[in-house]
Amino acid sequence: MKNLFKRFHVGWKLVFLLILTLASFSYAMFQGGFVSWFLFYSFFPFAIYSLMLVIYPIRSFKITRTVNQEQFTVGQKLVATVTIKRKFPFPLCYLLVEDVLSERLHASEKIEEPKKLFFPWFKKTLSFSYVLNQMPRGEHHFTSIRLKTGDLFGLIEKETFFEVENYFLVYPLVVDLVYHPRRKQFEQGSSSSLAKYWQDSTMAVGVREYQPGDKFAWIDWKATARSDSIMTKEFEQMQSHDVVILLDRVKSPMFEAMVTYTASLIQAIIKSGARVGLVSIGSSKQIFSLQSDEQHVRSLYYHLAKVDCDSQEPISSIISKDLVGADLKHITSMIVTSHLSVDLVRKLESLLRQQQTFMLFVIKNNHDRITKEETVLIERLKKLDIVIKVLSIQKSDKEFKEVSGS
């Protein structure tokens, strides 16, 4: 229907142009004299140009878009360059070029607009660049570029869309945290090496099969010689420092800050030498087992780049001891949420009877304070020896700070 209306609109303008041309010619023929013929000969070149513009194939243009990179982190700038090339140098009075952005990218801060007005005339190659800043986290793609041109009087206008696709990914921002396994807490700042801690204070309590991410020094050569596979020493500290992160995907205005903190936790845990798993359940169910190799970390970040707050059930109903297929008695479970509820506290109390270890991180808006109801729940969790921190992200210095009470 839209295409039919557009064709009718162009056809009507073309008929109107022909009527004006015939009218000026008829006026010159019947009126005669210098003035009438001057008007006709003055209008005739513009009419011929408009008719030629109708048949000029702007769809034959070759349009390309280049992006400065395919992967970004929140806060980085995207620089896109659009290039238009044509073979036949037909004189164009103007050419409007617009890169059509998705609704999510329209919300980005535009340092330079994704559209440009050219007066090309006989130029064969045109190009312009624009910059997007503060792009939202997620997977984005460009689909089309719009071209629009016309004659001097606006009687004939031509508009077309070119399908030019580009895909890129925006990863969440990662804030520097330091994980101290002994104290089971996180601190802001640059990370310190824990290699000496592992060498001096660990004691082997058994052996197990080699897993990606294990250090070369952990290999038990005697056990390896007795078996058909590589065996590594298993340490008491290693058994207690593995971490499973549970991300609450219930719809929340603080979800982006929660994703940022989850990504920061993963980076800090991996730097400490421990393994990390992730439980992320919403419209899609994603469970990542305990690993620490580079490929595993890339998979976690890729998931966090695309994840959305689309869960229909609260985090209290998702927590279960068999989510990662491991014995959670020797694993610290970290819950990242934006809502501290009575149901969640009751669930944690029941799981503590099974000797599980929990840490709870509640992310709030930097203008919010801890309510009286939340204060009661926090004290209740602290009596159970559960580490709980209520944090807010400070966008000015890109760090998380603890929230004070109301």
Tab-separated table of C-alpha atoms in Angstrom:
chain	number	residue	atom	x	y	z
A	1	MET	CA	0.000	0.000	0.000
A	2	LYS	CA	2.830	2.363	0.871
A	3	ASN	CA	4.699	1.603	-2.362
A	4	LEU	CA	1.485	2.110	-4.359
A	5	PHE	CA	0.941	5.518	-2.769
A	6	LYS	CA	4.552	6.481	-3.472
A	7	ARG	CA	4.207	5.535	-7.162
A	8	PHE	CA	0.965	7.525	-7.430
A	9	HIS	CA	2.648	10.517	-5.776
A	10	VAL	CA	5.593	10.427	-8.225
A	11	GLY	CA	3.247	9.916	-11.194
A	12	TRP	CA	1.111	12.876	-10.148
A	13	LYS	CA	4.160	15.136	-9.896
A	14	LEU	CA	5.369	13.987	-13.316
A	15	VAL	CA	1.963	14.746	-14.870
A	16	PHE	CA	1.961	18.147	-13.182
A	17	LEU	CA	5.416	18.878	-14.632
A	18	LEU	CA	4.217	17.974	-18.136
A	19	ILE	CA	1.143	20.185	-17.700
A	20	LEU	CA	3.322	23.145	-16.666
A	21	THR	CA	5.601	22.590	-19.665
A	22	LEU	CA	2.652	22.419	-22.110
A	23	ALA	CA	1.044	25.430	-20.447
A	24	SER	CA	4.160	27.567	-20.864
A	25	PHE	CA	4.506	26.444	-24.492
A	26	SER	CA	0.852	27.158	-25.241
A	27	TYR	CA	1.160	30.589	-23.644
A	28	ALA	CA	4.173	31.378	-25.839
A	29	MET	CA	2.402	30.135	-28.973
A	30	PHE	CA	-0.834	32.082	-28.464
A	31	GLN	CA	0.557	35.194	-26.746
A	32	GLY	CA	3.731	35.534	-28.800
A	33	GLY	CA	6.299	38.183	-28.081
A	34	PHE	CA	9.638	38.196	-26.311
A	35	VAL	CA	8.378	37.825	-22.751
A	36	SER	CA	6.242	34.704	-23.334
A	37	TRP	CA	8.962	32.878	-25.281
A	38	PHE	CA	11.575	33.930	-22.713
A	39	LEU	CA	9.481	32.357	-19.978
A	40	PHE	CA	9.124	29.137	-21.966
A	41	TYR	CA	12.833	28.837	-22.818
A	42	SER	CA	13.760	29.671	-19.221
A	43	PHE	CA	11.488	26.950	-17.816
A	44	PHE	CA	12.209	24.330	-20.494
A	45	PRO	CA	15.803	23.364	-19.316
A	46	PHE	CA	14.535	22.792	-15.775
A	47	ALA	CA	11.690	20.649	-17.108
A	48	ILE	CA	14.134	18.567	-19.172
A	49	TYR	CA	16.398	18.173	-16.114
A	50	SER	CA	13.464	17.021	-13.987
A	51	LEU	CA	12.414	14.486	-16.639
A	52	MET	CA	15.978	13.158	-16.861
A	53	LEU	CA	16.101	12.929	-13.059
A	54	VAL	CA	13.012	10.693	-13.139
A	55	ILE	CA	14.814	8.098	-15.278
A	56	TYR	CA	18.204	8.511	-13.576
A	57	PRO	CA	18.858	5.218	-11.692
A	58	ILE	CA	20.008	6.192	-8.205
A	59	ARG	CA	19.614	2.522	-7.223
A	60	SER	CA	22.758	1.855	-9.242
A	61	PHE	CA	24.808	3.712	-6.614
A	62	LYS	CA	27.295	1.632	-4.657
A	63	ILE	CA	27.129	2.369	-0.931
A	64	THR	CA	29.394	1.000	1.770
A	65	ARG	CA	29.636	1.539	5.514
A	66	THR	CA	32.743	0.908	7.580
A	67	VAL	CA	32.874	0.817	11.391
A	68	ASN	CA	36.066	1.427	13.351
A	69	GLN	CA	35.708	-1.919	15.210
A	70	GLU	CA	33.329	-4.847	15.691
A	71	GLN	CA	33.431	-5.065	19.485
A	72	PHE	CA	33.001	-2.208	21.932
A	73	THR	CA	32.760	-1.621	25.650
A	74	VAL	CA	30.153	0.713	27.114
A	75	GLY	CA	31.653	4.196	26.944
A	76	GLN	CA	33.715	3.698	23.789
A	77	LYS	CA	33.042	5.689	20.615
A	78	LEU	CA	31.761	4.231	17.376
A	79	VAL	CA	33.028	5.947	14.244
A	80	ALA	CA	31.115	4.974	11.094
A	81	THR	CA	32.030	6.103	7.584
A	82	VAL	CA	29.496	6.012	4.738
A	83	THR	CA	30.815	6.126	1.168
A	84	ILE	CA	28.695	6.638	-1.969
A	85	LYS	CA	30.069	5.880	-5.424
A	86	ARG	CA	28.379	6.239	-8.809
A	87	LYS	CA	29.523	5.551	-12.372
A	88	PHE	CA	27.610	8.159	-14.393
A	89	PRO	CA	28.229	11.766	-13.199
A	90	PHE	CA	24.703	13.095	-13.619
A	91	PRO	CA	24.470	16.589	-12.066
A	92	LEU	CA	22.571	16.316	-8.789
A	93	CYS	CA	21.462	19.535	-7.117
A	94	TYR	CA	21.460	17.954	-3.689
A	95	LEU	CA	21.738	14.514	-2.110
A	96	LEU	CA	20.603	13.727	1.425
A	97	VAL	CA	22.296	10.640	2.922
A	98	GLU	CA	21.071	9.205	6.234
A	99	ASP	CA	22.212	6.097	8.050
A	100	VAL	CA	19.044	4.576	9.528
A	101	LEU	CA	19.639	3.728	13.209
A	102	SER	CA	17.685	1.299	15.340
A	103	GLU	CA	15.580	2.594	18.229
A	104	ARG	CA	18.201	1.552	20.778
A	105	LEU	CA	21.015	3.314	18.908
A	106	HIS	CA	18.885	6.448	18.565
A	107	ALA	CA	19.180	6.768	22.348
A	108	SER	CA	22.970	7.012	22.056
A	109	GLU	CA	24.765	10.309	22.447
A	110	LYS	CA	25.421	11.568	18.910
A	111	ILE	CA	28.605	13.612	18.702
A	112	GLU	CA	27.986	13.910	14.942
A	113	GLU	CA	24.612	13.202	13.317
A	114	PRO	CA	24.275	10.101	11.079
A	115	LYS	CA	23.033	12.200	8.148
A	116	LYS	CA	24.635	14.577	5.672
A	117	LEU	CA	23.399	16.949	2.966
A	118	PHE	CA	25.634	17.061	-0.124
A	119	PHE	CA	25.602	19.297	-3.184
A	120	PRO	CA	27.467	16.851	-5.416
A	121	TRP	CA	26.721	18.050	-8.960
A	122	PHE	CA	29.166	15.947	-11.038
A	123	LYS	CA	31.134	14.329	-8.194
A	124	LYS	CA	31.357	10.536	-8.452
A	125	THR	CA	32.445	9.780	-4.885
A	126	LEU	CA	30.991	11.179	-1.668
A	127	SER	CA	31.821	10.281	1.923
A	128	PHE	CA	31.019	11.359	5.474
A	129	SER	CA	31.590	10.084	9.009
A	130	TYR	CA	29.615	10.304	12.223
A	131	VAL	CA	30.304	9.386	15.841
A	132	LEU	CA	28.122	7.636	18.427
A	133	ASN	CA	29.000	7.711	22.104
A	134	GLN	CA	27.546	5.962	25.164
A	135	MET	CA	26.038	3.152	23.132
A	136	PRO	CA	23.785	0.788	25.063
A	137	ARG	CA	25.085	-2.660	25.936
A	138	GLY	CA	23.993	-5.431	23.580
A	139	GLU	CA	24.162	-6.721	20.034
A	140	HIS	CA	23.392	-4.049	17.469
A	141	HIS	CA	23.170	-3.992	13.710
A	142	PHE	CA	22.832	-1.404	10.983
A	143	THR	CA	20.361	-2.346	8.280
A	144	SER	CA	19.899	0.390	5.701
A	145	ILE	CA	20.992	3.778	4.357
A	146	ARG	CA	18.507	6.303	2.967
A	147	LEU	CA	19.202	8.453	-0.100
A	148	LYS	CA	17.008	11.336	-1.199
A	149	THR	CA	17.430	13.782	-4.085
A	150	GLY	CA	15.291	16.036	-6.287
A	151	ASP	CA	15.154	18.991	-8.645
A	152	LEU	CA	15.453	22.673	-7.823
A	153	PHE	CA	11.691	23.271	-7.593
A	154	GLY	CA	10.883	20.182	-5.552
A	155	LEU	CA	8.538	18.925	-8.262
A	156	ILE	CA	10.453	15.657	-8.629
A	157	GLU	CA	11.859	13.883	-5.561
A	158	LYS	CA	13.448	10.453	-5.464
A	159	GLU	CA	14.050	8.436	-2.315
A	160	THR	CA	15.408	4.941	-1.913
A	161	PHE	CA	16.851	2.687	0.782
A	162	PHE	CA	19.987	0.567	0.383
A	163	GLU	CA	20.421	-2.540	2.501
A	164	VAL	CA	23.886	-2.228	4.050
A	165	GLU	CA	24.283	-4.468	7.080
A	166	ASN	CA	26.897	-4.251	9.806
A	167	TYR	CA	26.875	-6.044	13.162
A	168	PHE	CA	28.746	-5.119	16.313
A	169	LEU	CA	28.658	-6.008	20.002
A	170	VAL	CA	28.831	-3.683	23.011
A	171	TYR	CA	30.189	-5.406	26.123
A	172	PRO	CA	29.344	-4.215	29.656
A	173	LEU	CA	31.625	-1.870	31.513
A	174	VAL	CA	34.072	-3.618	33.857
A	175	VAL	CA	35.039	-1.933	37.132
A	176	ASP	CA	38.260	-2.889	38.905
A	177	LEU	CA	37.630	-5.091	41.948
A	178	VAL	CA	40.022	-7.164	44.030
A	179	TYR	CA	38.925	-10.563	45.360
A	180	HIS	CA	40.519	-11.780	48.602
A	181	PRO	CA	39.508	-15.446	48.903
A	182	ARG	CA	40.500	-15.759	52.562
A	183	ARG	CA	38.276	-12.873	53.648
A	184	LYS	CA	35.638	-13.605	50.979
A	185	GLN	CA	35.133	-9.984	50.073
A	186	PHE	CA	35.738	-7.531	47.249
A	187	GLU	CA	37.481	-4.197	47.340
A	188	GLN	CA	37.909	-1.398	44.817
A	189	GLY	CA	41.299	-0.847	43.235
A	190	SER	CA	43.955	-2.560	41.168
A	191	SER	CA	44.356	-6.291	41.624
A	192	SER	CA	47.328	-7.830	43.381
A	193	SER	CA	49.034	-11.100	42.535
A	194	LEU	CA	48.058	-14.058	44.698
A	195	ALA	CA	50.668	-16.466	43.318
A	196	LYS	CA	52.708	-16.428	46.542
A	197	TYR	CA	49.550	-17.066	48.568
A	198	TRP	CA	48.786	-20.188	46.546
A	199	GLN	CA	52.354	-21.519	46.762
A	200	ASP	CA	52.957	-20.936	50.471
A	201	SER	CA	49.615	-21.558	52.150
A	202	THR	CA	47.969	-24.407	50.224
A	203	MET	CA	48.179	-28.074	51.104
A	204	ALA	CA	47.351	-30.885	48.698
A	205	VAL	CA	44.491	-33.058	49.918
A	206	GLY	CA	44.026	-35.242	46.833
A	207	VAL	CA	44.317	-35.473	43.062
A	208	ARG	CA	41.880	-35.033	40.187
A	209	GLU	CA	41.920	-34.952	36.406
A	210	TYR	CA	43.448	-31.954	34.689
A	211	GLN	CA	41.008	-29.154	33.788
A	212	PRO	CA	41.593	-26.160	31.510
A	213	GLY	CA	43.019	-23.288	33.548
A	214	ASP	CA	45.034	-25.477	35.955
A	215	LYS	CA	48.612	-24.337	36.445
A	216	PHE	CA	51.509	-26.451	35.197
A	217	ALA	CA	52.993	-26.552	38.711
A	218	TRP	CA	49.864	-28.310	40.041
A	219	ILE	CA	50.426	-31.468	37.940
A	220	ASP	CA	51.042	-34.588	40.043
A	221	TRP	CA	53.523	-36.487	37.888
A	222	LYS	CA	53.438	-39.667	39.969
A	223	ALA	CA	49.652	-39.904	39.748
A	224	THR	CA	49.844	-39.052	36.035
A	225	ALA	CA	52.310	-41.904	35.470
A	226	ARG	CA	49.956	-44.370	37.201
A	227	SER	CA	46.927	-43.334	35.107
A	228	ASP	CA	46.142	-42.731	31.464
A	229	SER	CA	45.377	-39.015	31.902
A	230	ILE	CA	47.050	-35.939	33.366
A	231	MET	CA	46.299	-35.542	37.065
A	232	THR	CA	46.598	-32.352	39.118
A	233	LYS	CA	46.824	-31.810	42.830
A	234	GLU	CA	43.658	-30.718	44.583
A	235	PHE	CA	44.083	-28.160	47.326
A	236	GLU	CA	41.873	-27.406	50.273
A	237	GLN	CA	41.812	-23.698	49.413
A	238	MET	CA	40.904	-24.489	45.807
A	239	GLN	CA	37.887	-26.440	46.940
A	240	SER	CA	36.514	-23.480	48.909
A	241	HIS	CA	37.279	-20.541	46.577
A	242	ASP	CA	35.301	-21.521	43.486
A	243	VAL	CA	32.418	-19.128	42.904
A	244	VAL	CA	29.001	-19.383	41.269
A	245	ILE	CA	27.323	-16.072	40.433
A	246	LEU	CA	23.531	-15.948	40.236
A	247	LEU	CA	22.244	-12.970	38.236
A	248	ASP	CA	18.733	-11.768	39.001
A	249	ARG	CA	17.049	-11.081	35.646
A	250	VAL	CA	13.730	-9.783	36.935
A	251	LYS	CA	12.873	-6.469	35.244
A	252	SER	CA	14.654	-3.673	37.092
A	253	PRO	CA	15.833	-0.117	36.332
A	254	MET	CA	19.197	-1.103	37.863
A	255	PHE	CA	19.750	-4.078	35.564
A	256	GLU	CA	22.583	-2.420	33.596
A	257	ALA	CA	24.446	-1.684	36.841
A	258	MET	CA	23.873	-5.305	37.905
A	259	VAL	CA	25.392	-6.580	34.661
A	260	THR	CA	28.355	-4.244	35.118
A	261	TYR	CA	28.955	-5.540	38.647
A	262	THR	CA	28.597	-9.174	37.535
A	263	ALA	CA	31.194	-8.662	34.795
A	264	SER	CA	33.490	-6.995	37.324
A	265	LEU	CA	33.077	-9.918	39.754
A	266	ILE	CA	34.021	-12.394	37.038
A	267	GLN	CA	37.186	-10.480	36.197
A	268	ALA	CA	38.222	-10.233	39.863
A	269	ILE	CA	37.554	-13.925	40.595
A	270	ILE	CA	39.512	-15.099	37.555
A	271	LYS	CA	42.447	-12.856	38.505
A	272	SER	CA	42.498	-14.449	41.959
A	273	GLY	CA	43.046	-17.899	40.426
A	274	ALA	CA	39.629	-19.338	41.299
A	275	ARG	CA	37.073	-20.835	38.935
A	276	VAL	CA	33.771	-19.111	38.273
A	277	GLY	CA	30.355	-20.229	37.061
A	278	LEU	CA	27.284	-18.227	36.132
A	279	VAL	CA	23.561	-18.915	36.463
A	280	SER	CA	21.395	-16.633	34.336
A	281	ILE	CA	17.745	-17.623	33.962
A	282	GLY	CA	15.081	-15.587	32.196
A	283	SER	CA	13.244	-16.191	28.933
A	284	SER	CA	16.340	-18.241	28.075
A	285	LYS	CA	18.211	-20.445	30.534
A	286	GLN	CA	21.987	-20.092	30.576
A	287	ILE	CA	24.105	-22.038	33.068
A	288	PHE	CA	27.902	-21.895	32.805
A	289	SER	CA	29.865	-24.519	34.707
A	290	LEU	CA	32.899	-23.830	36.890
A	291	GLN	CA	35.907	-23.033	34.702
A	292	SER	CA	38.642	-20.431	34.491
A	293	ASP	CA	40.105	-20.697	30.980
A	294	GLU	CA	40.085	-17.813	28.511
A	295	GLN	CA	37.403	-19.293	26.273
A	296	HIS	CA	35.075	-19.673	29.267
A	297	VAL	CA	35.575	-16.034	30.255
A	298	ARG	CA	34.844	-14.898	26.692
A	299	SER	CA	31.627	-16.926	26.738
A	300	LEU	CA	30.574	-15.292	30.008
A	301	TYR	CA	31.220	-11.774	28.713
A	302	TYR	CA	29.452	-12.549	25.436
A	303	HIS	CA	26.390	-13.681	27.379
A	304	LEU	CA	26.492	-10.584	29.589
A	305	ALA	CA	26.679	-8.395	26.485
A	306	LYS	CA	23.393	-9.814	25.179
A	307	VAL	CA	21.469	-10.663	28.369
A	308	ASP	CA	18.186	-8.893	29.125
A	309	CYS	CA	15.975	-8.516	32.211
A	310	ASP	CA	13.174	-10.800	31.048
A	311	SER	CA	12.686	-13.240	33.918
A	312	GLN	CA	9.125	-13.885	35.080
A	313	GLU	CA	10.091	-15.452	38.413
A	314	PRO	CA	12.088	-13.959	41.311
A	315	ILE	CA	15.632	-15.018	42.118
A	316	SER	CA	14.414	-16.721	45.326
A	317	SER	CA	12.594	-19.367	43.262
A	318	ILE	CA	15.601	-19.955	40.980
A	319	ILE	CA	18.196	-20.689	43.649
A	320	SER	CA	18.807	-24.424	43.767
A	321	LYS	CA	21.695	-26.589	44.881
A	322	ASP	CA	21.981	-28.507	41.595
A	323	LEU	CA	22.049	-25.636	39.087
A	324	VAL	CA	25.692	-26.072	38.099
A	325	GLY	CA	25.886	-29.803	38.646
A	326	ALA	CA	28.396	-29.465	41.473
A	327	ASP	CA	28.510	-29.857	45.232
A	328	LEU	CA	27.802	-26.317	46.436
A	329	LYS	CA	29.044	-27.072	49.967
A	330	HIS	CA	32.553	-26.231	48.733
A	331	ILE	CA	31.497	-23.322	46.511
A	332	THR	CA	30.650	-19.716	47.334
A	333	SER	CA	27.382	-18.625	45.741
A	334	MET	CA	27.169	-14.915	44.972
A	335	ILE	CA	23.770	-13.392	44.244
A	336	VAL	CA	23.574	-10.099	42.323
A	337	THR	CA	20.166	-8.471	42.615
A	338	SER	CA	18.501	-5.075	42.980
A	339	HIS	CA	15.734	-6.158	45.343
A	340	LEU	CA	16.127	-7.543	48.848
A	341	SER	CA	12.953	-9.450	49.703
A	342	VAL	CA	11.668	-11.553	52.582
A	343	ASP	CA	11.294	-14.550	50.266
A	344	LEU	CA	14.961	-14.345	49.298
A	345	VAL	CA	16.071	-14.183	52.938
A	346	ARG	CA	13.914	-17.176	53.838
A	347	LYS	CA	15.325	-19.144	50.912
A	348	LEU	CA	18.888	-18.414	51.998
A	349	GLU	CA	18.082	-19.458	55.565
A	350	SER	CA	16.831	-22.849	54.364
A	351	LEU	CA	19.889	-23.381	52.141
A	352	LEU	CA	22.285	-22.484	54.956
A	353	ARG	CA	21.121	-25.608	56.765
A	354	GLN	CA	22.745	-27.524	53.894
A	355	GLN	CA	26.096	-25.877	54.733
A	356	GLN	CA	26.148	-23.674	51.653
A	357	THR	CA	28.030	-20.352	51.579
A	358	PHE	CA	26.364	-17.230	50.204
A	359	MET	CA	27.288	-13.633	49.474
A	360	LEU	CA	24.610	-11.140	48.515
A	361	PHE	CA	25.150	-7.947	46.485
A	362	VAL	CA	22.198	-5.564	46.247
A	363	ILE	CA	22.595	-2.849	43.595
A	364	LYS	CA	20.642	0.364	44.145
A	365	ASN	CA	20.330	3.763	42.529
A	366	ASN	CA	22.972	6.195	43.803
A	367	HIS	CA	20.162	8.462	45.081
A	368	ASP	CA	18.442	5.717	47.081
A	369	ARG	CA	19.068	4.802	50.704
A	370	ILE	CA	18.575	1.597	52.651
A	371	THR	CA	15.019	1.439	53.983
A	372	LYS	CA	14.044	0.327	57.470
A	373	GLU	CA	12.594	-2.942	56.132
A	374	GLU	CA	15.844	-3.656	54.278
A	375	THR	CA	17.849	-2.835	57.407
A	376	VAL	CA	15.934	-5.516	59.341
A	377	LEU	CA	16.584	-8.079	56.590
A	378	ILE	CA	20.281	-7.156	56.409
A	379	GLU	CA	20.717	-7.647	60.152
A	380	ARG	CA	18.905	-10.961	59.852
A	381	LEU	CA	21.350	-12.125	57.160
A	382	LYS	CA	24.410	-10.921	59.069
A	383	LYS	CA	23.373	-13.014	62.076
A	384	LEU	CA	23.467	-16.001	59.712
A	385	ASP	CA	27.063	-15.076	58.749
A	386	ILE	CA	26.047	-14.133	55.198
A	387	VAL	CA	28.124	-11.350	53.662
A	388	ILE	CA	25.775	-8.711	52.242
A	389	LYS	CA	26.661	-5.440	50.577
A	390	VAL	CA	24.313	-2.758	49.292
A	391	LEU	CA	26.085	-0.864	46.515
A	392	SER	CA	25.463	1.906	44.016
A	393	ILE	CA	27.491	2.790	40.933
A	394	GLN	CA	29.062	6.228	40.761
A	395	LYS	CA	29.023	7.158	37.079
A	396	SER	CA	31.427	10.057	37.570
A	397	ASP	CA	34.344	7.890	38.700
A	398	LYS	CA	32.988	4.526	37.458
A	399	GLU	CA	33.097	2.645	40.736
A	400	PHE	CA	30.693	1.033	43.224
A	401	LYS	CA	30.219	2.463	46.710
A	402	GLU	CA	28.277	1.146	49.661
A	403	VAL	CA	24.893	2.722	50.309
A	404	SER	CA	24.147	4.167	53.718
A	405	GLY	CA	20.918	3.665	55.649
A	406	SER	CA	17.900	5.975	55.529
